[in-house]
Coordinates of C-alpha atoms in Angstrom, one line a residue:
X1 CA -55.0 306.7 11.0
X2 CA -54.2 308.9 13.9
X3 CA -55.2 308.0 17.4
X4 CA -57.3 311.1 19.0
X5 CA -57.0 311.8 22.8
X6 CA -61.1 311.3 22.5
X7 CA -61.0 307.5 21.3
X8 CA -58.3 306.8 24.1
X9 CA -60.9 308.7 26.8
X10 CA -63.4 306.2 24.9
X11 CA -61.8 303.0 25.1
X12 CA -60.2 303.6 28.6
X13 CA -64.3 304.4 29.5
X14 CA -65.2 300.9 27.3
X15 CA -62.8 298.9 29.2
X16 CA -63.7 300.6 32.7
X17 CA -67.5 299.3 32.2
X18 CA -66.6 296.3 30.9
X19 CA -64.2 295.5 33.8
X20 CA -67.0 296.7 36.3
X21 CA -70.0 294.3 34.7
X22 CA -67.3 291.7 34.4
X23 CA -66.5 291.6 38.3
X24 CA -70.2 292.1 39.3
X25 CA -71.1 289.1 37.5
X26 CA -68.6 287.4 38.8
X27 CA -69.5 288.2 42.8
X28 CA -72.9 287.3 41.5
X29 CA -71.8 283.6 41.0
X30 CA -69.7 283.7 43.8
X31 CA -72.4 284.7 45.8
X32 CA -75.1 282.2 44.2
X33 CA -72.6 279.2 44.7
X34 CA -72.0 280.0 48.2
X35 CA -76.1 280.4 49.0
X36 CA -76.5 276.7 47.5
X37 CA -73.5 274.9 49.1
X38 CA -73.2 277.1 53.0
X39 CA -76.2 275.1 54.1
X40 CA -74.9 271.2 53.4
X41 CA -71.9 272.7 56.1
X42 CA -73.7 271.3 59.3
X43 CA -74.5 268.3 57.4
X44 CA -70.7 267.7 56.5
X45 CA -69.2 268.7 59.7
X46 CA -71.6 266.0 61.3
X47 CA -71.4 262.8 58.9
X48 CA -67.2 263.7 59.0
X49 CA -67.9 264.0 63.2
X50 CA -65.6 267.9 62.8
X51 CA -65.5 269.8 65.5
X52 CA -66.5 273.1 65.3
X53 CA -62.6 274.4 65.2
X54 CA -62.7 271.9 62.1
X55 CA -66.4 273.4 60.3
X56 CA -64.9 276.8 61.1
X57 CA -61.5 276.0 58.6
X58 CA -63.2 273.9 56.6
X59 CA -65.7 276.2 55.1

């Protein structure tokens, strides 16, 4: 079976969308995980007694 210009437009377009919902999802966890752990920062850096040169690498 022949490959048509149409079906390589087609699954170039397939990939494209799949590529984009794949990477959105992925800032979307990204982003989630870094809501839920950003706050326990200023408890870290003050149990561990950072300074603020030391938060500031650290997270």
């Amino acid at each position: 079976m022949a490959t048509t210009q149409q079906d390589v437009v087609h699954g170039s377009r397939l990939n494209a969308y799949t590529a984009l919902i794949l990477a959105t999802l992925a800032m979307i966890v990204c982003f989630m995980s870094w809501s839920n752990f950003a706050p326990l920062a200023a408890q870290v850096g003050t149990m561990s007694h950072l300074s603020v040169a030391s938060r500031t690498l650290l997270w």
